[in-house]
């Protein structure tokens, strides 16, 4: 077996050299950016904590196969997370349903921190340690005073509920999942991560927020596509007009309050 041992200094230039050596010496197997951030202590800790709660965070390319071998059925995972799934009204039947790609989780956090547009437009930066987006989401994960494993799981499951229950309409898909996370951050949490859990602690609150975001997304998409004569896929990559979004979100909230 041919073995190469390389000693790399801990400098930015040497780290880039290391990445190049790994990438171009593995030309037969695709090496993505996740390979180079997978060894981060924060992501390894998060993966361990998620698994204890019955969710499988994929931080390495090999993790999907590893968990497929480890968990032949969903029984053990369901024993750990059935109360959370019940809270969000979710039924997951396959082991792969419990897997969460690292970049997807980071994308959701980015939507909470920087808005829905960045979640769509800047997701390519989330696994690049030198970028603002990567630094922002990692700092969020590290903020133990405001963010716990439960915080991150609830934020993910709130997104996942929006994703699974979205409907295709004449103006696009509603609720718009990353817009929903954006609105949740601004109008429910006031950009305060400590308020995430208190806003998602009952079935009634979660269902209510789903309905509000579905309506607000529909109002906004109707307005935007009509005003600018563009399609849904163009709209979600443009800056959000928050004055309009707030107007529609408040209208949807008022309608929900009247129905109650």
XYZ file of C-alpha atoms in Angstrom:
260
model
C 0.000 0.000 0.000
C 1.456 3.306 -1.078
C 1.509 5.742 1.860
C 2.296 9.446 1.869
C 3.035 11.342 5.076
C 3.005 15.124 4.810
C 3.768 17.554 7.615
C 1.707 20.737 7.196
C 2.251 23.877 9.264
C -0.727 25.592 10.879
C -0.850 28.643 8.607
C -3.495 29.789 6.140
C -1.185 29.165 3.177
C -0.295 25.669 4.369
C -3.936 24.821 5.042
C -4.776 25.765 1.463
C -1.880 23.584 0.297
C -3.296 20.720 2.367
C -6.711 21.135 0.711
C -5.160 21.085 -2.738
C -3.126 17.965 -1.953
C -6.201 16.130 -0.639
C -8.418 17.244 -3.516
C -6.040 16.465 -6.383
C -4.745 13.221 -4.921
C -8.320 11.917 -4.805
C -9.354 12.593 -8.362
C -11.207 9.258 -8.600
C -13.472 10.191 -5.677
C -15.247 13.532 -5.460
C -13.976 15.660 -2.561
C -16.292 18.501 -1.578
C -15.850 21.415 0.843
C -17.595 19.488 3.614
C -14.585 17.184 3.761
C -12.404 20.036 4.975
C -14.701 21.374 7.698
C -15.888 18.009 9.024
C -13.118 17.870 11.611
C -14.310 21.079 13.285
C -14.858 20.393 17.017
C -18.167 22.266 16.926
C -19.577 20.091 14.157
C -18.338 16.882 15.767
C -19.959 17.897 19.079
C -23.166 18.803 17.288
C -23.255 15.486 15.471
C -22.887 13.610 18.762
C -25.573 15.700 20.487
C -27.997 15.332 17.572
C -27.593 11.556 17.536
C -28.384 11.376 21.240
C -31.700 13.050 20.410
C -32.447 10.739 17.495
C -31.291 12.842 14.547
C -28.309 12.107 12.316
C -26.174 15.061 11.263
C -24.146 14.296 8.138
C -20.814 16.089 8.379
C -18.673 13.683 6.336
C -19.256 12.121 2.945
C -19.119 8.694 4.583
C -21.712 9.458 7.282
C -24.738 8.404 5.236
C -23.366 4.886 4.797
C -22.149 4.780 8.393
C -25.597 5.511 9.775
C -27.265 3.182 7.280
C -25.184 0.368 8.725
C -25.649 1.456 12.334
C -29.425 1.922 12.216
C -31.216 -0.845 10.312
C -34.635 0.378 11.495
C -36.032 3.652 12.857
C -37.111 2.175 16.192
C -34.141 3.376 18.225
C -34.260 6.837 16.667
C -38.008 7.151 17.280
C -37.530 6.201 20.928
C -35.291 9.249 21.277
C -37.294 11.815 19.341
C -40.963 10.754 19.188
C -42.072 13.654 21.411
C -40.422 16.204 19.104
C -41.927 14.633 16.001
C -45.340 14.605 17.660
C -44.971 18.284 18.538
C -44.408 19.150 14.870
C -46.930 16.663 13.513
C -44.275 14.785 11.539
C -44.220 11.105 10.621
C -40.784 9.875 9.551
C -40.569 6.261 8.434
C -37.088 5.704 7.009
C -33.654 6.126 8.568
C -32.722 8.612 5.844
C -35.679 10.778 6.968
C -33.764 11.398 10.194
C -30.572 12.531 8.454
C -29.724 16.225 8.283
C -27.003 17.362 5.874
C -24.671 19.798 7.610
C -25.025 22.404 4.850
C -28.836 22.270 5.147
C -28.691 23.011 8.859
C -26.258 25.873 8.248
C -28.517 27.226 5.496
C -31.445 27.355 7.929
C -29.321 29.151 10.520
C -28.222 31.630 7.846
C -31.868 32.339 7.003
C -32.499 33.111 10.681
C -29.429 35.342 10.969
C -29.142 37.038 7.587
C -32.453 36.512 5.818
C -34.140 34.298 3.261
C -32.376 35.748 0.250
C -28.930 34.961 1.646
C -30.049 31.413 2.420
C -30.797 30.951 -1.282
C -27.984 33.044 -2.746
C -25.046 32.502 -0.391
C -25.365 28.829 0.505
C -22.169 28.105 -1.446
C -20.202 30.033 1.200
C -21.439 28.041 4.169
C -18.651 25.465 4.072
C -15.866 27.964 3.375
C -14.288 29.023 6.684
C -13.010 32.354 5.354
C -16.479 33.675 4.461
C -18.788 35.921 6.470
C -21.612 33.394 6.169
C -19.564 30.529 7.621
C -18.288 32.662 10.500
C -21.802 33.895 11.311
C -23.396 30.459 11.522
C -20.499 28.939 13.485
C -20.574 31.822 15.985
C -24.319 31.181 16.344
C -23.716 27.495 17.090
C -20.994 28.364 19.603
C -23.206 30.829 21.512
C -23.996 28.516 24.418
C -25.784 31.285 26.306
C -28.471 31.589 23.621
C -28.271 28.427 21.519
C -28.595 24.813 22.626
C -28.930 21.564 20.708
C -32.689 21.812 21.299
C -32.699 25.307 19.801
C -31.077 24.045 16.611
C -33.334 20.995 16.371
C -36.486 23.083 16.797
C -35.306 25.552 14.181
C -34.585 22.687 11.788
C -37.926 20.960 12.433
C -39.823 24.228 11.975
C -38.149 24.575 8.582
C -38.744 20.886 7.790
C -42.461 21.168 8.544
C -42.669 24.156 6.171
C -40.725 22.210 3.555
C -42.832 19.046 3.755
C -46.174 20.849 3.785
C -45.462 23.453 1.119
C -47.969 23.714 -1.733
C -47.436 24.648 -5.367
C -49.622 27.630 -6.318
C -50.017 29.835 -9.372
C -47.256 32.114 -8.064
C -44.907 29.475 -6.678
C -44.422 27.338 -3.598
C -45.925 28.442 -0.264
C -44.953 28.729 2.461
C -41.513 29.705 1.170
C -39.355 27.773 3.686
C -36.401 30.149 4.092
C -38.670 33.195 4.010
C -40.618 31.553 6.838
C -37.450 31.227 8.918
C -36.604 34.856 8.085
C -40.064 36.077 9.182
C -39.925 33.915 12.302
C -36.617 35.559 13.249
C -37.815 39.113 12.623
C -41.436 39.148 13.694
C -41.661 36.445 16.356
C -38.164 36.268 17.871
C -37.145 39.894 17.248
C -33.778 38.493 16.100
C -33.204 37.013 19.553
C -32.199 33.335 19.483
C -33.290 32.845 23.104
C -36.894 33.293 21.947
C -36.832 30.406 19.469
C -37.877 27.708 21.937
C -40.564 29.782 23.648
C -42.220 30.415 20.263
C -42.140 26.723 19.274
C -43.121 24.974 22.481
C -46.686 23.869 21.635
C -48.474 22.274 18.685
C -50.865 25.202 18.583
C -48.080 27.791 18.233
C -46.315 25.796 15.526
C -49.513 25.225 13.518
C -50.442 28.883 13.874
C -47.037 30.006 12.581
C -47.334 27.579 9.683
C -50.661 29.100 8.627
C -49.400 32.668 9.021
C -46.308 31.985 6.928
C -48.332 30.187 4.273
C -50.611 33.218 3.903
C -47.802 35.806 4.117
C -45.774 33.907 1.490
C -48.758 33.802 -0.848
C -49.497 37.522 -0.414
C -45.861 38.432 -0.994
C -45.387 36.165 -4.013
C -48.597 37.509 -5.562
C -47.412 41.063 -5.056
C -43.839 40.529 -6.241
C -44.513 38.469 -9.349
C -47.248 40.886 -10.413
C -45.253 44.039 -9.661
C -42.008 42.951 -11.354
C -43.311 40.433 -13.885
C -40.865 37.729 -12.795
C -41.243 34.098 -11.799
C -40.893 32.458 -8.402
C -37.312 31.246 -8.939
C -36.188 34.786 -9.796
C -38.070 36.293 -6.848
C -36.504 34.113 -4.145
C -33.011 35.181 -5.227
C -33.772 38.899 -5.013
C -33.595 41.157 -1.972
C -36.757 40.848 0.096
C -38.855 44.016 0.333
C -39.284 43.875 4.080
C -41.774 46.734 4.227
C -44.111 44.647 2.067
C -43.266 41.383 3.797
C -44.043 42.910 7.199
C -47.316 44.297 5.874
C -48.394 40.884 4.602
C -47.147 39.077 7.697
C -49.125 41.395 9.968
C -52.231 40.975 7.797
C -51.900 37.197 7.998
C -51.420 37.420 11.777
C -54.502 39.598 12.194
C -56.576 37.191 10.098
C -55.336 34.279 12.199
C -56.238 36.139 15.429
C -59.747 36.814 14.141
C -60.221 33.145 13.268
C -59.200 32.176 16.769
